[in-house]
CSV table of C-alpha atoms in Angstrom, one decimal:
chain,number,residue,atom,x,y,z
A,54,MET,CA,-41.0,-39.4,225.2
A,55,THR,CA,-41.1,-42.9,226.7
A,56,ILE,CA,-44.4,-44.8,227.2
A,57,LEU,CA,-44.5,-46.8,230.4
A,58,CYS,CA,-47.2,-49.5,230.6
A,59,GLN,CA,-47.7,-50.5,234.2
A,60,PRO,CA,-51.2,-51.1,235.7
A,61,ALA,CA,-50.1,-50.8,239.3
A,62,ASP,CA,-48.7,-47.7,241.1
A,63,VAL,CA,-45.5,-46.7,239.4
A,64,PRO,CA,-42.5,-46.4,241.7
A,65,ALA,CA,-40.9,-43.0,241.7
A,66,ASP,CA,-37.4,-44.4,241.1
A,67,LEU,CA,-38.7,-46.1,238.0
A,68,ILE,CA,-40.0,-42.8,236.6
A,69,SER,CA,-36.7,-41.1,237.4
A,70,THR,CA,-34.7,-43.9,235.6
A,71,LEU,CA,-36.8,-43.4,232.5
A,72,GLY,CA,-36.2,-39.7,232.4
A,73,THR,CA,-38.5,-36.6,232.6
A,74,SER,CA,-40.5,-37.3,229.5
A,75,VAL,CA,-42.5,-40.3,230.5
A,76,ARG,CA,-46.2,-41.1,229.7
A,77,SER,CA,-47.7,-43.7,232.0
A,78,VAL,CA,-50.6,-45.9,230.7
A,79,GLU,CA,-52.4,-48.7,232.5
A,80,ASP,CA,-52.7,-51.3,229.8
A,81,LEU,CA,-51.4,-52.3,226.3
A,82,GLY,CA,-54.5,-51.0,224.6
A,83,ALA,CA,-53.8,-47.5,226.0
A,84,ALA,CA,-50.2,-47.9,224.9
A,85,LEU,CA,-51.4,-48.5,221.3
A,86,ARG,CA,-53.6,-45.5,221.5
A,87,ALA,CA,-50.7,-43.4,222.7
A,88,LEU,CA,-48.7,-44.6,219.7
A,89,THR,CA,-51.5,-43.6,217.4
A,90,GLU,CA,-51.6,-40.1,218.9
A,91,ASP,CA,-47.9,-39.5,218.7
A,92,PRO,CA,-46.1,-41.2,215.7
A,93,THR,CA,-42.7,-40.0,217.0
A,94,GLU,CA,-42.8,-42.3,220.0
A,95,ASN,CA,-40.0,-44.9,219.7
A,96,LEU,CA,-39.8,-46.6,223.2
A,97,ILE,CA,-42.3,-48.6,225.2
A,98,VAL,CA,-41.3,-50.0,228.6
A,99,VAL,CA,-43.7,-52.8,229.8
A,100,GLY,CA,-43.7,-53.2,233.5
A,101,PRO,CA,-43.8,-56.5,235.5
A,102,ALA,CA,-47.5,-56.2,236.2
A,103,VAL,CA,-48.3,-56.9,232.6
A,104,GLU,CA,-48.8,-60.6,231.8
A,105,THR,CA,-45.8,-61.9,229.8
A,106,GLY,CA,-47.9,-63.5,227.0
A,107,GLN,CA,-49.8,-60.3,226.4
A,108,ALA,CA,-46.6,-58.3,226.3
A,109,LEU,CA,-44.9,-60.6,223.8
A,110,GLU,CA,-48.0,-60.6,221.5
A,111,PHE,CA,-48.0,-56.8,221.7
A,112,SER,CA,-44.3,-56.7,220.8
A,113,ALA,CA,-44.7,-59.1,217.9
A,114,ARG,CA,-47.5,-56.9,216.5
A,115,LEU,CA,-45.4,-53.7,216.8
A,116,ARG,CA,-42.4,-55.5,215.1
A,117,LEU,CA,-44.6,-55.9,212.0
A,118,GLU,CA,-46.4,-52.6,212.1
A,119,ARG,CA,-43.8,-50.1,213.5
A,120,PRO,CA,-40.4,-51.8,213.5
A,121,ALA,CA,-38.6,-48.6,214.7
A,122,ILE,CA,-40.3,-48.8,218.1
A,123,GLY,CA,-38.4,-50.5,220.8
A,124,VAL,CA,-40.0,-52.6,223.5
A,125,ILE,CA,-38.3,-53.2,226.8
A,126,LEU,CA,-39.7,-55.8,229.1
A,127,ILE,CA,-39.3,-55.7,232.9
A,128,ARG,CA,-39.8,-59.0,234.7
A,129,GLU,CA,-39.6,-60.1,238.3
A,130,HIS,CA,-37.7,-63.2,237.2
A,131,VAL,CA,-35.6,-63.5,234.0
A,132,ASP,CA,-34.8,-66.9,232.7
A,133,VAL,CA,-33.8,-68.6,229.5
A,134,THR,CA,-37.4,-69.3,228.4
A,135,VAL,CA,-38.4,-65.6,228.9
A,136,LEU,CA,-35.4,-64.4,227.0
A,137,THR,CA,-35.9,-66.8,224.1
A,138,ASP,CA,-39.6,-66.0,223.7
A,139,ALA,CA,-38.8,-62.3,224.0
A,140,ILE,CA,-36.2,-62.4,221.2
A,141,ARG,CA,-38.7,-64.2,219.0
A,142,ALA,CA,-41.3,-61.6,219.6
A,143,GLY,CA,-38.9,-58.7,218.8
A,144,VAL,CA,-38.4,-57.4,222.4
A,145,ARG,CA,-35.2,-55.4,222.5
A,146,GLU,CA,-34.3,-56.0,226.1
A,147,VAL,CA,-35.5,-58.0,229.1
A,148,VAL,CA,-34.5,-56.3,232.4
A,149,ALA,CA,-34.9,-57.6,235.9
A,150,ALA,CA,-37.3,-55.6,238.1
A,151,GLY,CA,-35.3,-53.3,240.4
A,152,ASP,CA,-32.2,-53.2,238.2
A,153,ASN,CA,-32.5,-49.5,237.3
A,154,ASP,CA,-29.0,-49.2,236.0
A,155,ALA,CA,-29.7,-52.0,233.5
A,156,LEU,CA,-33.0,-50.4,232.6
A,157,SER,CA,-31.4,-47.0,231.9
A,158,ALA,CA,-28.7,-48.7,229.7
A,159,ALA,CA,-31.4,-50.7,227.9
A,160,CYS,CA,-33.4,-47.5,227.2
A,161,ASP,CA,-30.3,-45.7,225.8
A,162,HIS,CA,-29.5,-48.7,223.6
A,163,SER,CA,-33.0,-49.0,222.3
A,164,ARG,CA,-33.2,-45.3,221.4
A,165,ALA,CA,-29.9,-45.7,219.5
A,166,LEU,CA,-31.3,-48.7,217.6
A,167,SER,CA,-34.5,-46.9,216.8
A,168,GLY,CA,-32.3,-44.2,215.2
A,169,HIS,CA,-30.6,-46.9,213.1
A,170,VAL,CA,-33.9,-48.5,212.0
A,171,HIS,CA,-35.5,-45.2,211.3
A,172,GLY,CA,-32.6,-44.1,209.2
A,173,HIS,CA,-32.6,-47.4,207.4
A,174,ASP,CA,-36.4,-47.1,206.7
A,175,GLU,CA,-35.9,-43.6,205.2
A,176,ALA,CA,-32.8,-44.5,203.2
A,177,GLU,CA,-32.8,-45.2,199.5
A,178,PRO,CA,-33.9,-48.7,198.8
A,179,THR,CA,-30.7,-49.2,196.8
A,180,HIS,CA,-28.5,-48.5,199.8
A,181,HIS,CA,-25.8,-51.2,199.7
A,182,GLY,CA,-23.1,-51.1,202.3
A,183,LYS,CA,-19.8,-52.8,201.7
A,184,VAL,CA,-18.8,-56.0,203.5
A,185,VAL,CA,-15.0,-56.2,204.2
A,186,THR,CA,-13.7,-59.6,205.3
A,187,VAL,CA,-10.4,-59.7,207.1
A,188,PHE,CA,-8.7,-63.2,206.9
A,189,SER,CA,-5.5,-64.9,207.7
A,190,ALA,CA,-5.0,-68.7,207.5
A,191,LYS,CA,-2.4,-68.5,210.3
A,192,GLY,CA,-3.2,-67.4,213.9
A,193,GLY,CA,-1.2,-64.7,215.7
A,194,CYS,CA,-1.0,-62.3,212.7
A,195,GLY,CA,-3.1,-59.7,214.5
A,196,LYS,CA,-6.2,-60.2,212.5
A,197,THR,CA,-8.7,-59.1,215.2
A,198,THR,CA,-6.6,-56.0,216.0
A,199,VAL,CA,-6.4,-55.0,212.4
A,200,ALA,CA,-10.1,-55.6,211.8
A,201,ILE,CA,-11.2,-53.5,214.8
A,202,ASN,CA,-8.8,-50.7,214.0
A,203,LEU,CA,-9.8,-50.8,210.4
A,204,ALA,CA,-13.5,-50.4,211.4
A,205,ALA,CA,-12.5,-47.6,213.8
A,206,ALA,CA,-10.6,-45.8,211.0
A,207,LEU,CA,-13.7,-46.1,208.7
A,208,ALA,CA,-16.0,-44.7,211.4
A,209,ALA,CA,-13.5,-42.0,212.6
A,210,SER,CA,-15.1,-39.2,210.5
A,211,GLU,CA,-18.6,-40.0,211.8
A,212,THR,CA,-19.7,-39.9,208.2
A,213,TYR,CA,-20.0,-43.7,207.9
A,214,ARG,CA,-21.9,-46.2,210.0
A,215,VAL,CA,-19.7,-49.3,210.6
A,216,CYS,CA,-20.3,-52.6,212.3
A,217,VAL,CA,-17.7,-55.2,213.3
A,218,VAL,CA,-18.9,-58.8,213.0
A,219,ASP,CA,-16.9,-61.4,215.1
A,220,LEU,CA,-17.1,-64.5,213.0
A,221,ASP,CA,-14.7,-66.5,215.1
A,222,LEU,CA,-17.6,-68.2,216.7
A,223,SER,CA,-15.7,-70.4,219.0
A,224,PHE,CA,-12.9,-68.2,220.2
A,225,GLY,CA,-13.9,-64.6,219.2
A,226,ASP,CA,-11.8,-61.9,220.8
A,227,VAL,CA,-13.6,-58.7,219.6
A,228,ALA,CA,-15.5,-58.2,222.8
A,229,ILE,CA,-12.6,-58.6,225.1
A,230,SER,CA,-10.4,-56.5,222.8
A,231,VAL,CA,-12.6,-53.5,223.3
A,232,GLN,CA,-13.9,-54.5,226.8
A,233,LEU,CA,-17.5,-54.9,225.8
A,234,ASP,CA,-19.9,-57.1,227.8
A,235,PRO,CA,-21.3,-59.6,225.4
A,236,VAL,CA,-24.9,-59.5,226.6
A,237,ARG,CA,-26.1,-60.0,223.0
A,238,THR,CA,-24.3,-62.2,220.5
A,239,ILE,CA,-24.7,-63.9,217.2
A,240,SER,CA,-26.3,-66.9,218.8
A,241,ASP,CA,-29.3,-64.7,219.8
A,242,ALA,CA,-30.1,-64.6,216.1
A,243,LEU,CA,-30.9,-68.3,216.0
A,244,PRO,CA,-34.7,-67.9,216.8
A,245,MET,CA,-34.9,-65.4,214.0
A,246,ALA,CA,-33.2,-67.6,211.3
A,247,GLY,CA,-35.2,-67.5,208.1
A,248,HIS,CA,-37.0,-64.3,208.9
A,249,LEU,CA,-34.3,-61.9,210.2
A,250,ASP,CA,-35.1,-58.2,209.6
A,251,THR,CA,-33.6,-54.9,210.4
A,252,THR,CA,-35.3,-54.7,213.8
A,253,GLY,CA,-34.0,-58.2,214.7
A,254,ALA,CA,-30.5,-57.4,213.5
A,255,ALA,CA,-30.4,-54.1,215.4
A,256,SER,CA,-31.4,-55.9,218.6
A,257,LEU,CA,-28.2,-58.1,218.3
A,258,VAL,CA,-25.5,-55.4,218.0
A,259,THR,CA,-23.7,-53.8,220.8
A,260,SER,CA,-22.9,-50.1,220.5
A,261,TYR,CA,-19.2,-49.2,221.1
A,262,ARG,CA,-19.1,-45.6,220.2
A,263,PRO,CA,-21.1,-43.3,217.8
A,264,GLY,CA,-21.1,-44.8,214.3
A,265,LEU,CA,-19.3,-48.0,215.4
A,266,ASP,CA,-21.2,-51.1,216.6
A,267,MET,CA,-20.2,-54.7,217.2
A,268,LEU,CA,-21.9,-58.0,216.6
A,269,LEU,CA,-20.1,-60.2,219.1
A,270,ALA,CA,-19.3,-63.9,219.0
A,271,PRO,CA,-21.1,-66.4,221.3
A,272,VAL,CA,-19.6,-66.9,224.8
A,273,THR,CA,-21.5,-70.1,225.8
A,274,PRO,CA,-19.6,-73.4,225.0
A,275,GLY,CA,-21.4,-75.3,222.2
A,276,ASP,CA,-23.3,-72.3,220.8
A,277,ALA,CA,-20.9,-72.0,217.8
A,278,GLU,CA,-21.9,-75.4,216.5
A,279,LYS,CA,-25.6,-74.4,216.5
A,280,ILE,CA,-25.1,-71.5,214.1
A,281,PRO,CA,-25.6,-72.5,210.4
A,282,ALA,CA,-23.7,-70.7,207.6
A,283,SER,CA,-27.0,-69.7,206.1
A,284,LEU,CA,-27.7,-67.5,209.2
A,285,ILE,CA,-24.4,-65.7,208.7
A,286,GLY,CA,-25.4,-64.9,205.1
A,287,GLU,CA,-28.7,-63.7,206.3
A,288,LEU,CA,-27.1,-61.5,209.0
A,289,LEU,CA,-24.6,-59.9,206.6
A,290,ALA,CA,-27.3,-59.3,204.0
A,291,VAL,CA,-29.4,-57.3,206.6
A,292,LEU,CA,-26.4,-55.5,208.1
A,293,ARG,CA,-25.1,-54.2,204.8
A,294,GLY,CA,-28.4,-52.5,204.4
A,295,MET,CA,-28.0,-50.8,207.8
A,296,TYR,CA,-24.4,-49.9,207.7
A,297,ASP,CA,-22.0,-48.3,205.2
A,298,PHE,CA,-19.3,-50.8,206.1
A,299,VAL,CA,-19.5,-54.2,207.7
A,300,VAL,CA,-16.0,-55.5,208.8
A,301,VAL,CA,-15.9,-59.2,209.4
A,302,ASP,CA,-13.2,-60.7,211.7
A,303,THR,CA,-12.7,-64.4,210.9
A,304,PRO,CA,-11.1,-67.5,212.4
A,305,ALA,CA,-7.7,-68.7,211.1
A,306,GLN,CA,-9.2,-71.4,208.9
A,307,PHE,CA,-11.6,-71.8,205.9
A,308,SER,CA,-15.0,-72.9,206.9
A,309,GLU,CA,-18.5,-72.7,205.5
A,310,HIS,CA,-19.1,-69.6,207.6
A,311,VAL,CA,-16.0,-67.9,206.4
A,312,LEU,CA,-16.7,-68.8,202.8
A,313,THR,CA,-20.2,-67.4,203.2
A,314,ALA,CA,-18.8,-64.1,204.3
A,315,MET,CA,-16.3,-64.1,201.5
A,316,ASP,CA,-19.1,-64.8,199.0
A,317,VAL,CA,-20.9,-61.6,199.9
A,318,SER,CA,-17.8,-59.5,200.5
A,319,ASP,CA,-16.9,-56.4,198.5
A,320,HIS,CA,-13.3,-56.6,199.7
A,321,HIS,CA,-11.0,-59.3,201.1
A,322,VAL,CA,-8.2,-58.1,203.4
A,323,LEU,CA,-5.7,-60.9,203.5
A,324,LEU,CA,-3.3,-60.5,206.4
A,325,THR,CA,0.2,-61.9,206.9
A,326,THR,CA,3.3,-61.2,208.9
A,327,PRO,CA,6.9,-61.3,207.5
A,328,ASP,CA,7.7,-64.9,208.6
A,329,THR,CA,7.8,-68.0,206.5
A,330,PRO,CA,4.8,-70.0,208.0
A,331,ALA,CA,2.5,-67.0,207.6
A,332,MET,CA,3.6,-66.3,204.1
A,333,LYS,CA,3.2,-70.0,203.1
A,334,ASN,CA,-0.4,-69.9,204.4
A,335,LEU,CA,-1.1,-66.7,202.6
A,336,ARG,CA,0.2,-68.2,199.3
A,337,ILE,CA,-2.2,-71.2,199.9
A,338,THR,CA,-5.0,-68.8,200.6
A,339,LEU,CA,-4.5,-66.9,197.4
A,340,ASP,CA,-4.4,-70.1,195.4
A,341,MET,CA,-7.6,-71.2,197.1
A,342,LEU,CA,-9.4,-68.0,196.4
A,343,ASP,CA,-8.3,-68.3,192.7
A,344,LEU,CA,-9.5,-71.8,192.6
A,345,LEU,CA,-12.9,-70.7,193.9
A,346,SER,CA,-13.1,-68.0,191.3
A,347,TYR,CA,-13.1,-65.0,193.6
A,348,SER,CA,-12.1,-61.8,191.8
A,349,ARG,CA,-8.5,-60.6,192.4
A,350,GLY,CA,-9.8,-57.1,192.1
A,351,ILE,CA,-11.5,-57.2,195.5
A,352,ARG,CA,-8.5,-58.4,197.5
A,353,SER,CA,-5.7,-56.6,199.3
A,354,VAL,CA,-2.7,-58.2,200.9
A,355,VAL,CA,-1.6,-56.4,204.1
A,356,VAL,CA,1.6,-57.2,206.0
A,357,ASN,CA,1.3,-56.6,209.7
A,358,ARG,CA,4.4,-55.9,211.8
A,359,SER,CA,6.1,-55.2,208.5
A,360,ASP,CA,9.2,-53.5,210.0
A,361,SER,CA,10.1,-56.5,212.1
A,362,LYS,CA,13.8,-57.3,211.9
A,363,VAL,CA,13.5,-60.9,210.7
A,364,GLY,CA,15.7,-60.8,207.6
A,365,LEU,CA,12.8,-60.5,205.1
A,366,SER,CA,12.3,-57.3,203.1
A,367,ALA,CA,9.0,-56.1,201.6
A,368,GLY,CA,10.3,-57.3,198.2
A,369,ASP,CA,11.0,-60.7,199.7
A,370,VAL,CA,7.5,-60.9,200.9
A,371,GLU,CA,6.1,-60.0,197.5
A,372,ARG,CA,8.2,-62.6,195.8
A,373,VAL,CA,7.2,-65.3,198.2
A,374,VAL,CA,3.4,-64.6,198.0
A,375,ARG,CA,3.6,-63.6,194.3
A,376,SER,CA,1.2,-60.7,195.0
A,377,THR,CA,1.4,-56.9,195.4
A,378,ILE,CA,1.4,-55.7,199.0
A,379,GLU,CA,-1.3,-53.1,199.4
A,380,GLY,CA,-0.7,-52.2,203.1
A,381,HIS,CA,2.2,-52.2,205.5
A,382,VAL,CA,1.4,-51.9,209.2
A,383,PRO,CA,4.5,-51.4,211.4
A,384,SER,CA,5.0,-53.2,214.7
A,385,SER,CA,4.8,-51.3,218.0
A,386,ARG,CA,4.5,-52.2,221.7
A,387,ASN,CA,1.8,-49.6,221.9
A,388,VAL,CA,-0.6,-52.0,220.0
A,389,PRO,CA,-0.8,-54.6,222.8
A,390,VAL,CA,-1.0,-51.7,225.3
A,391,SER,CA,-4.0,-50.4,223.5
A,392,ILE,CA,-5.6,-53.9,223.5
A,393,ASN,CA,-5.1,-54.3,227.2
A,394,LYS,CA,-6.7,-50.9,227.8
A,395,GLY,CA,-9.6,-51.8,225.5
A,396,THR,CA,-9.2,-48.9,223.2
A,397,PRO,CA,-8.2,-49.3,219.5
A,398,ILE,CA,-4.9,-47.5,218.8
A,399,VAL,CA,-6.6,-45.7,215.9
A,400,ILE,CA,-8.9,-44.1,218.5
A,401,ALA,CA,-6.4,-43.7,221.3
A,402,THR,CA,-3.6,-42.3,219.3
A,403,PRO,CA,-4.6,-41.3,215.7
A,404,THR,CA,-1.2,-39.9,214.9
A,405,HIS,CA,0.7,-43.1,215.8
A,406,PRO,CA,2.4,-44.8,212.8
A,407,VAL,CA,0.2,-47.9,213.2
A,408,SER,CA,-2.9,-45.7,213.2
A,409,GLN,CA,-1.7,-43.8,210.2
A,410,ALA,CA,-0.9,-47.0,208.2
A,411,ILE,CA,-4.4,-48.5,208.9
A,412,THR,CA,-6.2,-45.2,208.2
A,413,ARG,CA,-4.2,-44.7,204.9
A,414,PHE,CA,-5.1,-48.3,203.8
A,415,ALA,CA,-8.8,-47.6,204.6
A,416,ARG,CA,-8.8,-44.4,202.7
A,417,GLU,CA,-6.9,-45.7,199.6
A,418,ARG,CA,-8.4,-49.1,199.3
A,419,LEU,CA,-11.9,-48.9,200.8
A,420,LEU,CA,-13.0,-45.3,200.6
A,421,SER,CA,-11.6,-43.9,197.4
A,422,GLN,CA,-11.8,-46.9,195.2
A,423,SER,CA,-14.5,-47.3,192.6
A,424,GLU,CA,-16.7,-50.4,192.9
A,425,PRO,CA,-14.7,-53.4,191.6
A,426,VAL,CA,-16.2,-56.1,189.4
A,427,ARG,CA,-17.2,-58.9,191.7
A,428,HIS,CA,-17.3,-62.3,189.9
A,429,ARG,CA,-19.7,-65.0,191.1
A,430,PRO,CA,-17.7,-67.5,193.2
A,431,PHE,CA,-17.5,-71.1,192.1
A,432,ALA,CA,-20.3,-73.2,193.6
A,433,ARG,CA,-19.3,-75.2,196.6
A,434,ARG,CA,-20.9,-78.5,197.6
A,435,GLY,CA,-23.3,-78.1,200.5
A,436,ALA,CA,-22.8,-74.4,200.7
A,437,GLY,CA,-26.4,-73.5,200.0
A,438,ARG,CA,-25.3,-70.6,197.8
A,439,ARG,CA,-26.9,-70.8,194.4
């Protein structure tokens, strides 16, 4: 059931948007009493007649006392100030009055998030999902495509909960690759820095399909520079408690944000293609990871477009990078077709050779392997990781 707090007469179309099980109350005090009477309630919609300050105070209180409950705020006017204050107070969504489609979507998203939070609260306190960072020091290797399809392969059985984190903060392509509208992004976590919790993290993710969520990169120019590496560490720490796998897509360069992700990762997927520049960059990457004391036991080298007719065999690649190749993903024109359609090829065509290669890698290297020994990385100046 949904609780609707709206002192004035409730429009019929608002009731129909919220569904058949709606309990209307006239003030926030009555909403609290309704929550006390029914502990299974997980959604409160606060109408535009409720004063904003009171609504935010109410939401902040619920965030501490009952974090699984979602609060959706309907306002006559939605601006940056309202959105910022709402995020700080733990409001899940702010919807413009009269936009019933947005309200319906917000309710569905909030119920899904409540399921995540409720499941997390009931989980064993030792639940520790795996963070998998996909990295390539050269652009154009298909890193985002591999990261998304790897996450889709892990979530395919619906046994595991998986989240993709787009850490390419300036030029992230996860959202456009799966045709998601980036309403919520990593930059929305800024007001929660230092006190991020499960409820806050759940409000940031965008659901793609059952068991597979996305935390998208900022879309506003300049937002990337505002995000500190410490916030990325905080986000990943919370997300790994909510999901079985967190797959991190990275930019094609080492940065404090990338190193923060690698510090907390249980596995590094290092991507290359069978061409000299990409392999040279991979060799430098491997040397860098060794220098920083990352365990070799948590890394896998994957060759994308491995069957390209470029005069280099798999043996040639291994000799150049001086490392065993753990995954070979063939090339196919169906891959860009799947990207243009917004559906990962692992989902669109599970029997395709590309899908099978990625699924096999996920099964052999991430699902069936025992937990490797993770050595503490070498301390880096200014990293804030002690």
